[in-house]
Amino acid sequence: MVQKRDLSVEKIIQTATDLINADGADAATFGNIAKVLNCRTQALYFYFKNHNDLLLGVATDFFATLNQEVQTACFDLNGREALIKMATTIRNYGRQNLDLSLAVMRTSGLPDHLSAFNETRHLSEMMQQYIGDFVSDPVQQLSISRGVRAMIIGEVVSESVGWFTNPAIDRDDSFVDNLMRLFDESQK
C-alpha cells in the first residue's frame, strides 16, 4: 500500500477525473480511487472531508483547465468573434469531457466553494467583457450572458442523451447560427 505521504490533492483529483471520464460520475468513489492509487480509503479523508468535497476539487480543476482553453482560443479576439469562440470552446470542451461535465454540473456547493467560484467568476468576467464590446445596456448584457450559458449547457446535456443527430443541419453550424440570433435579438 502507498503511504499517505505519497498522495497529493492533485493525484487524487486526477484519479477521480480519470475514473469519471472512463466510467461516469458514480465511478469516482473513495473506494475506487483508493484501489487505483493503491492506498487505504481512509487516507483520502486527509485530503478531502467527503465525496462532495472531492467533487468540488474536481470541478475547480475542470474550470481551471477550461479557463486555459478559453484564454488560448480567444487570444487577440474581442466582441462577437471572441464570444462565439468562447462559447464554442466551452461547448466543445464539455462535449469532449461529457461525463466530467455532467458530474461538475451536478456537484453541490459550487458557488460557495472559493476556488471553484474564482474559476467560474473568471470565465464570467471574460464573457461580460466580450459582450460589453458590442452591447452597452447592462440588462441586455445579462440576458445575452444567460442565453449563451443556457445554450452551452443545453448542447452538452442534449449531447449526453443523443439529441442533435439530424443530418439536415450540422450541430456546429446550428450552434453558431443560434448564437448569432441571440445577439441580433438583443440589439432590437
PDB file of C-alpha atoms in Angstrom:
ATOM      1  CA  MET A   1       0.000   0.000   0.000  1.00  0.00           C
ATOM      2  CA  VAL A   2       1.131   3.524  -0.765  1.00  0.00           C
ATOM      3  CA  GLN A   3       1.769   5.600   2.303  1.00  0.00           C
ATOM      4  CA  LYS A   4      -0.287   8.747   2.835  1.00  0.00           C
ATOM      5  CA  ARG A   5       2.768  10.918   2.201  1.00  0.00           C
ATOM      6  CA  ASP A   6       2.860   9.664  -1.411  1.00  0.00           C
ATOM      7  CA  LEU A   7      -0.613  11.012  -2.081  1.00  0.00           C
ATOM      8  CA  SER A   8      -1.465  14.546  -3.091  1.00  0.00           C
ATOM      9  CA  VAL A   9      -4.571  16.564  -3.790  1.00  0.00           C
ATOM     10  CA  GLU A  10      -3.562  16.740  -7.443  1.00  0.00           C
ATOM     11  CA  LYS A  11      -3.011  12.976  -7.741  1.00  0.00           C
ATOM     12  CA  ILE A  12      -6.376  12.223  -6.117  1.00  0.00           C
ATOM     13  CA  ILE A  13      -8.232  14.749  -8.296  1.00  0.00           C
ATOM     14  CA  GLN A  14      -6.571  13.384 -11.443  1.00  0.00           C
ATOM     15  CA  THR A  15      -7.512   9.834 -10.488  1.00  0.00           C
ATOM     16  CA  ALA A  16     -11.113  10.880  -9.802  1.00  0.00           C
ATOM     17  CA  THR A  17     -11.211  12.729 -13.125  1.00  0.00           C
ATOM     18  CA  ASP A  18      -9.838   9.707 -14.977  1.00  0.00           C
ATOM     19  CA  LEU A  19     -12.436   7.445 -13.360  1.00  0.00           C
ATOM     20  CA  ILE A  20     -15.259   9.837 -14.225  1.00  0.00           C
ATOM     21  CA  ASN A  21     -14.073  10.143 -17.829  1.00  0.00           C
ATOM     22  CA  ALA A  22     -13.770   6.375 -18.166  1.00  0.00           C
ATOM     23  CA  ASP A  23     -16.848   5.151 -16.307  1.00  0.00           C
ATOM     24  CA  GLY A  24     -19.064   8.101 -15.327  1.00  0.00           C
ATOM     25  CA  ALA A  25     -19.513  10.184 -12.206  1.00  0.00           C
ATOM     26  CA  ASP A  26     -20.524   7.288  -9.998  1.00  0.00           C
ATOM     27  CA  ALA A  27     -17.157   5.598 -10.574  1.00  0.00           C
ATOM     28  CA  ALA A  28     -15.242   8.247  -8.605  1.00  0.00           C
ATOM     29  CA  THR A  29     -15.849   6.706  -5.192  1.00  0.00           C
ATOM     30  CA  PHE A  30     -13.264   6.829  -2.460  1.00  0.00           C
ATOM     31  CA  GLY A  31     -13.043   3.040  -2.697  1.00  0.00           C
ATOM     32  CA  ASN A  32     -12.307   3.067  -6.424  1.00  0.00           C
ATOM     33  CA  ILE A  33      -9.833   5.927  -6.083  1.00  0.00           C
ATOM     34  CA  ALA A  34      -8.036   4.137  -3.255  1.00  0.00           C
ATOM     35  CA  LYS A  35      -7.857   0.971  -5.347  1.00  0.00           C
ATOM     36  CA  VAL A  36      -6.283   2.833  -8.292  1.00  0.00           C
ATOM     37  CA  LEU A  37      -3.853   4.675  -6.012  1.00  0.00           C
ATOM     38  CA  ASN A  38      -3.083   1.520  -4.038  1.00  0.00           C
ATOM     39  CA  CYS A  39      -3.869   3.107  -0.687  1.00  0.00           C
ATOM     40  CA  ARG A  40      -6.456   2.819   2.038  1.00  0.00           C
ATOM     41  CA  THR A  41      -9.739   4.676   1.632  1.00  0.00           C
ATOM     42  CA  GLN A  42      -9.160   6.417   4.959  1.00  0.00           C
ATOM     43  CA  ALA A  43      -6.009   8.059   3.600  1.00  0.00           C
ATOM     44  CA  LEU A  44      -8.136  10.093   1.182  1.00  0.00           C
ATOM     45  CA  TYR A  45     -10.000  11.721   4.067  1.00  0.00           C
ATOM     46  CA  PHE A  46      -6.786  13.501   4.993  1.00  0.00           C
ATOM     47  CA  TYR A  47      -7.177  15.481   1.752  1.00  0.00           C
ATOM     48  CA  PHE A  48     -10.967  15.619   1.288  1.00  0.00           C
ATOM     49  CA  LYS A  49     -13.536  15.618   4.083  1.00  0.00           C
ATOM     50  CA  ASN A  50     -16.132  13.769   1.973  1.00  0.00           C
ATOM     51  CA  HIS A  51     -17.063  12.788  -1.574  1.00  0.00           C
ATOM     52  CA  ASN A  52     -18.666  16.142  -2.396  1.00  0.00           C
ATOM     53  CA  ASP A  53     -15.519  17.940  -1.220  1.00  0.00           C
ATOM     54  CA  LEU A  54     -13.563  15.788  -3.678  1.00  0.00           C
ATOM     55  CA  LEU A  55     -16.031  16.628  -6.464  1.00  0.00           C
ATOM     56  CA  LEU A  56     -15.587  20.319  -5.683  1.00  0.00           C
ATOM     57  CA  GLY A  57     -11.849  19.812  -6.194  1.00  0.00           C
ATOM     58  CA  VAL A  58     -12.550  18.041  -9.487  1.00  0.00           C
ATOM     59  CA  ALA A  59     -14.870  20.910 -10.512  1.00  0.00           C
ATOM     60  CA  THR A  60     -12.237  23.515  -9.645  1.00  0.00           C
ATOM     61  CA  ASP A  61      -9.681  21.666 -11.753  1.00  0.00           C
ATOM     62  CA  PHE A  62     -12.239  21.331 -14.572  1.00  0.00           C
ATOM     63  CA  PHE A  63     -12.918  25.082 -14.610  1.00  0.00           C
ATOM     64  CA  ALA A  64      -9.211  25.972 -14.317  1.00  0.00           C
ATOM     65  CA  THR A  65      -8.468  23.822 -17.379  1.00  0.00           C
ATOM     66  CA  LEU A  66     -11.460  25.297 -19.182  1.00  0.00           C
ATOM     67  CA  ASN A  67     -10.213  28.813 -18.389  1.00  0.00           C
ATOM     68  CA  GLN A  68      -6.877  27.983 -20.006  1.00  0.00           C
ATOM     69  CA  GLU A  69      -8.613  26.542 -23.078  1.00  0.00           C
ATOM     70  CA  VAL A  70     -10.761  29.663 -23.465  1.00  0.00           C
ATOM     71  CA  GLN A  71      -7.856  32.076 -22.942  1.00  0.00           C
ATOM     72  CA  THR A  72      -5.815  30.267 -25.586  1.00  0.00           C
ATOM     73  CA  ALA A  73      -8.701  30.089 -28.062  1.00  0.00           C
ATOM     74  CA  CYS A  74      -9.723  33.727 -27.602  1.00  0.00           C
ATOM     75  CA  PHE A  75      -6.272  35.288 -27.536  1.00  0.00           C
ATOM     76  CA  ASP A  76      -6.353  38.564 -29.503  1.00  0.00           C
ATOM     77  CA  LEU A  77     -10.110  38.354 -30.170  1.00  0.00           C
ATOM     78  CA  ASN A  78     -12.876  40.639 -28.964  1.00  0.00           C
ATOM     79  CA  GLY A  79     -16.592  41.282 -29.266  1.00  0.00           C
ATOM     80  CA  ARG A  80     -18.867  38.845 -31.070  1.00  0.00           C
ATOM     81  CA  GLU A  81     -15.966  36.924 -32.563  1.00  0.00           C
ATOM     82  CA  ALA A  82     -14.470  36.325 -29.118  1.00  0.00           C
ATOM     83  CA  LEU A  83     -17.826  35.414 -27.588  1.00  0.00           C
ATOM     84  CA  ILE A  84     -18.573  32.893 -30.349  1.00  0.00           C
ATOM     85  CA  LYS A  85     -15.092  31.394 -29.972  1.00  0.00           C
ATOM     86  CA  MET A  86     -15.511  31.279 -26.185  1.00  0.00           C
ATOM     87  CA  ALA A  87     -18.934  29.637 -26.394  1.00  0.00           C
ATOM     88  CA  THR A  88     -17.830  27.053 -28.950  1.00  0.00           C
ATOM     89  CA  THR A  89     -14.671  26.300 -26.955  1.00  0.00           C
ATOM     90  CA  ILE A  90     -16.665  25.727 -23.757  1.00  0.00           C
ATOM     91  CA  ARG A  91     -19.273  23.675 -25.633  1.00  0.00           C
ATOM     92  CA  ASN A  92     -16.631  21.524 -27.328  1.00  0.00           C
ATOM     93  CA  TYR A  93     -14.721  21.015 -24.080  1.00  0.00           C
ATOM     94  CA  GLY A  94     -17.963  19.965 -22.412  1.00  0.00           C
ATOM     95  CA  ARG A  95     -18.811  17.548 -25.216  1.00  0.00           C
ATOM     96  CA  GLN A  96     -15.289  16.088 -25.260  1.00  0.00           C
ATOM     97  CA  ASN A  97     -15.440  15.588 -21.486  1.00  0.00           C
ATOM     98  CA  LEU A  98     -19.108  14.684 -21.304  1.00  0.00           C
ATOM     99  CA  ASP A  99     -19.184  12.565 -18.145  1.00  0.00           C
ATOM    100  CA  LEU A 100     -16.899  15.009 -16.361  1.00  0.00           C
ATOM    101  CA  SER A 101     -19.046  17.973 -17.451  1.00  0.00           C
ATOM    102  CA  LEU A 102     -22.212  16.299 -16.208  1.00  0.00           C
ATOM    103  CA  ALA A 103     -20.540  15.425 -12.899  1.00  0.00           C
ATOM    104  CA  VAL A 104     -19.401  19.030 -12.439  1.00  0.00           C
ATOM    105  CA  MET A 105     -22.883  20.366 -13.255  1.00  0.00           C
ATOM    106  CA  ARG A 106     -24.447  18.261 -10.539  1.00  0.00           C
ATOM    107  CA  THR A 107     -21.835  18.977  -7.857  1.00  0.00           C
ATOM    108  CA  SER A 108     -23.473  20.750  -4.950  1.00  0.00           C
ATOM    109  CA  GLY A 109     -21.967  23.830  -3.336  1.00  0.00           C
ATOM    110  CA  LEU A 110     -20.047  25.169  -6.340  1.00  0.00           C
ATOM    111  CA  PRO A 111     -20.994  28.824  -5.700  1.00  0.00           C
ATOM    112  CA  ASP A 112     -19.848  28.523  -2.070  1.00  0.00           C
ATOM    113  CA  HIS A 113     -16.504  26.872  -2.820  1.00  0.00           C
ATOM    114  CA  LEU A 114     -13.952  29.690  -3.109  1.00  0.00           C
ATOM    115  CA  SER A 115     -11.586  28.063  -5.610  1.00  0.00           C
ATOM    116  CA  ALA A 116     -14.392  26.872  -7.907  1.00  0.00           C
ATOM    117  CA  PHE A 117     -16.144  30.218  -7.567  1.00  0.00           C
ATOM    118  CA  ASN A 118     -12.975  32.075  -8.572  1.00  0.00           C
ATOM    119  CA  GLU A 119     -12.509  29.913 -11.649  1.00  0.00           C
ATOM    120  CA  THR A 120     -16.130  30.320 -12.769  1.00  0.00           C
ATOM    121  CA  ARG A 121     -16.008  34.043 -11.977  1.00  0.00           C
ATOM    122  CA  HIS A 122     -13.029  34.423 -14.305  1.00  0.00           C
ATOM    123  CA  LEU A 123     -15.000  32.778 -17.122  1.00  0.00           C
ATOM    124  CA  SER A 124     -17.956  35.024 -16.373  1.00  0.00           C
ATOM    125  CA  GLU A 125     -15.787  38.154 -16.412  1.00  0.00           C
ATOM    126  CA  MET A 126     -14.327  37.187 -19.801  1.00  0.00           C
ATOM    127  CA  MET A 127     -17.820  36.655 -21.165  1.00  0.00           C
ATOM    128  CA  GLN A 128     -19.008  40.006 -19.799  1.00  0.00           C
ATOM    129  CA  GLN A 129     -16.023  41.756 -21.353  1.00  0.00           C
ATOM    130  CA  TYR A 130     -16.712  40.255 -24.777  1.00  0.00           C
ATOM    131  CA  ILE A 131     -20.414  41.101 -24.567  1.00  0.00           C
ATOM    132  CA  GLY A 132     -19.559  44.626 -23.417  1.00  0.00           C
ATOM    133  CA  ASP A 133     -17.600  45.106 -26.641  1.00  0.00           C
ATOM    134  CA  PHE A 134     -20.848  45.147 -28.635  1.00  0.00           C
ATOM    135  CA  VAL A 135     -23.691  45.763 -26.132  1.00  0.00           C
ATOM    136  CA  SER A 136     -23.716  48.669 -23.689  1.00  0.00           C
ATOM    137  CA  ASP A 137     -27.017  48.068 -21.864  1.00  0.00           C
ATOM    138  CA  PRO A 138     -26.378  46.041 -18.649  1.00  0.00           C
ATOM    139  CA  VAL A 139     -29.759  44.311 -18.836  1.00  0.00           C
ATOM    140  CA  GLN A 140     -29.099  43.177 -22.410  1.00  0.00           C
ATOM    141  CA  GLN A 141     -25.606  42.072 -21.394  1.00  0.00           C
ATOM    142  CA  LEU A 142     -27.073  39.900 -18.633  1.00  0.00           C
ATOM    143  CA  SER A 143     -29.685  38.485 -20.988  1.00  0.00           C
ATOM    144  CA  ILE A 144     -27.048  37.551 -23.578  1.00  0.00           C
ATOM    145  CA  SER A 145     -24.819  36.048 -20.906  1.00  0.00           C
ATOM    146  CA  ARG A 146     -27.656  33.887 -19.600  1.00  0.00           C
ATOM    147  CA  GLY A 147     -28.645  32.898 -23.128  1.00  0.00           C
ATOM    148  CA  VAL A 148     -25.122  31.854 -24.058  1.00  0.00           C
ATOM    149  CA  ARG A 149     -24.739  29.822 -20.867  1.00  0.00           C
ATOM    150  CA  ALA A 150     -28.107  28.166 -21.399  1.00  0.00           C
ATOM    151  CA  MET A 151     -27.166  27.273 -24.966  1.00  0.00           C
ATOM    152  CA  ILE A 152     -23.841  25.767 -23.911  1.00  0.00           C
ATOM    153  CA  ILE A 153     -25.354  23.709 -21.093  1.00  0.00           C
ATOM    154  CA  GLY A 154     -28.290  22.712 -23.272  1.00  0.00           C
ATOM    155  CA  GLU A 155     -25.971  21.456 -26.002  1.00  0.00           C
ATOM    156  CA  VAL A 156     -23.824  19.461 -23.573  1.00  0.00           C
ATOM    157  CA  VAL A 157     -26.865  17.903 -21.889  1.00  0.00           C
ATOM    158  CA  SER A 158     -28.543  17.237 -25.245  1.00  0.00           C
ATOM    159  CA  GLU A 159     -25.372  15.535 -26.453  1.00  0.00           C
ATOM    160  CA  SER A 160     -25.449  13.305 -23.376  1.00  0.00           C
ATOM    161  CA  VAL A 161     -28.869  11.946 -24.339  1.00  0.00           C
ATOM    162  CA  GLY A 162     -28.095  11.603 -28.044  1.00  0.00           C
ATOM    163  CA  TRP A 163     -30.017  14.543 -29.483  1.00  0.00           C
ATOM    164  CA  PHE A 164     -28.868  16.787 -32.350  1.00  0.00           C
ATOM    165  CA  THR A 165     -28.228  13.915 -34.719  1.00  0.00           C
ATOM    166  CA  ASN A 166     -30.460  15.138 -37.553  1.00  0.00           C
ATOM    167  CA  PRO A 167     -28.257  15.426 -40.662  1.00  0.00           C
ATOM    168  CA  ALA A 168     -30.400  18.271 -42.090  1.00  0.00           C
ATOM    169  CA  ILE A 169     -28.162  20.759 -40.290  1.00  0.00           C
ATOM    170  CA  ASP A 170     -24.729  20.399 -38.774  1.00  0.00           C
ATOM    171  CA  ARG A 171     -24.897  20.829 -34.994  1.00  0.00           C
ATOM    172  CA  ASP A 172     -21.852  23.131 -35.013  1.00  0.00           C
ATOM    173  CA  ASP A 173     -23.448  25.350 -37.655  1.00  0.00           C
ATOM    174  CA  SER A 174     -26.755  25.454 -35.784  1.00  0.00           C
ATOM    175  CA  PHE A 175     -24.977  26.377 -32.553  1.00  0.00           C
ATOM    176  CA  VAL A 176     -23.274  29.394 -34.135  1.00  0.00           C
ATOM    177  CA  ASP A 177     -26.467  30.288 -36.011  1.00  0.00           C
ATOM    178  CA  ASN A 178     -28.414  30.323 -32.742  1.00  0.00           C
ATOM    179  CA  LEU A 179     -25.727  32.397 -31.039  1.00  0.00           C
ATOM    180  CA  MET A 180     -25.999  34.968 -33.819  1.00  0.00           C
ATOM    181  CA  ARG A 181     -29.787  35.010 -33.464  1.00  0.00           C
ATOM    182  CA  LEU A 182     -29.379  35.632 -29.744  1.00  0.00           C
ATOM    183  CA  PHE A 183     -27.028  38.545 -30.414  1.00  0.00           C
ATOM    184  CA  ASP A 184     -29.247  40.011 -33.104  1.00  0.00           C
ATOM    185  CA  GLU A 185     -32.364  39.720 -30.948  1.00  0.00           C
ATOM    186  CA  SER A 186     -30.651  41.600 -28.135  1.00  0.00           C
ATOM    187  CA  GLN A 187     -29.975  44.525 -30.465  1.00  0.00           C
ATOM    188  CA  LYS A 188     -33.679  45.127 -31.167  1.00  0.00           C
TER     189      LYS A 188
END
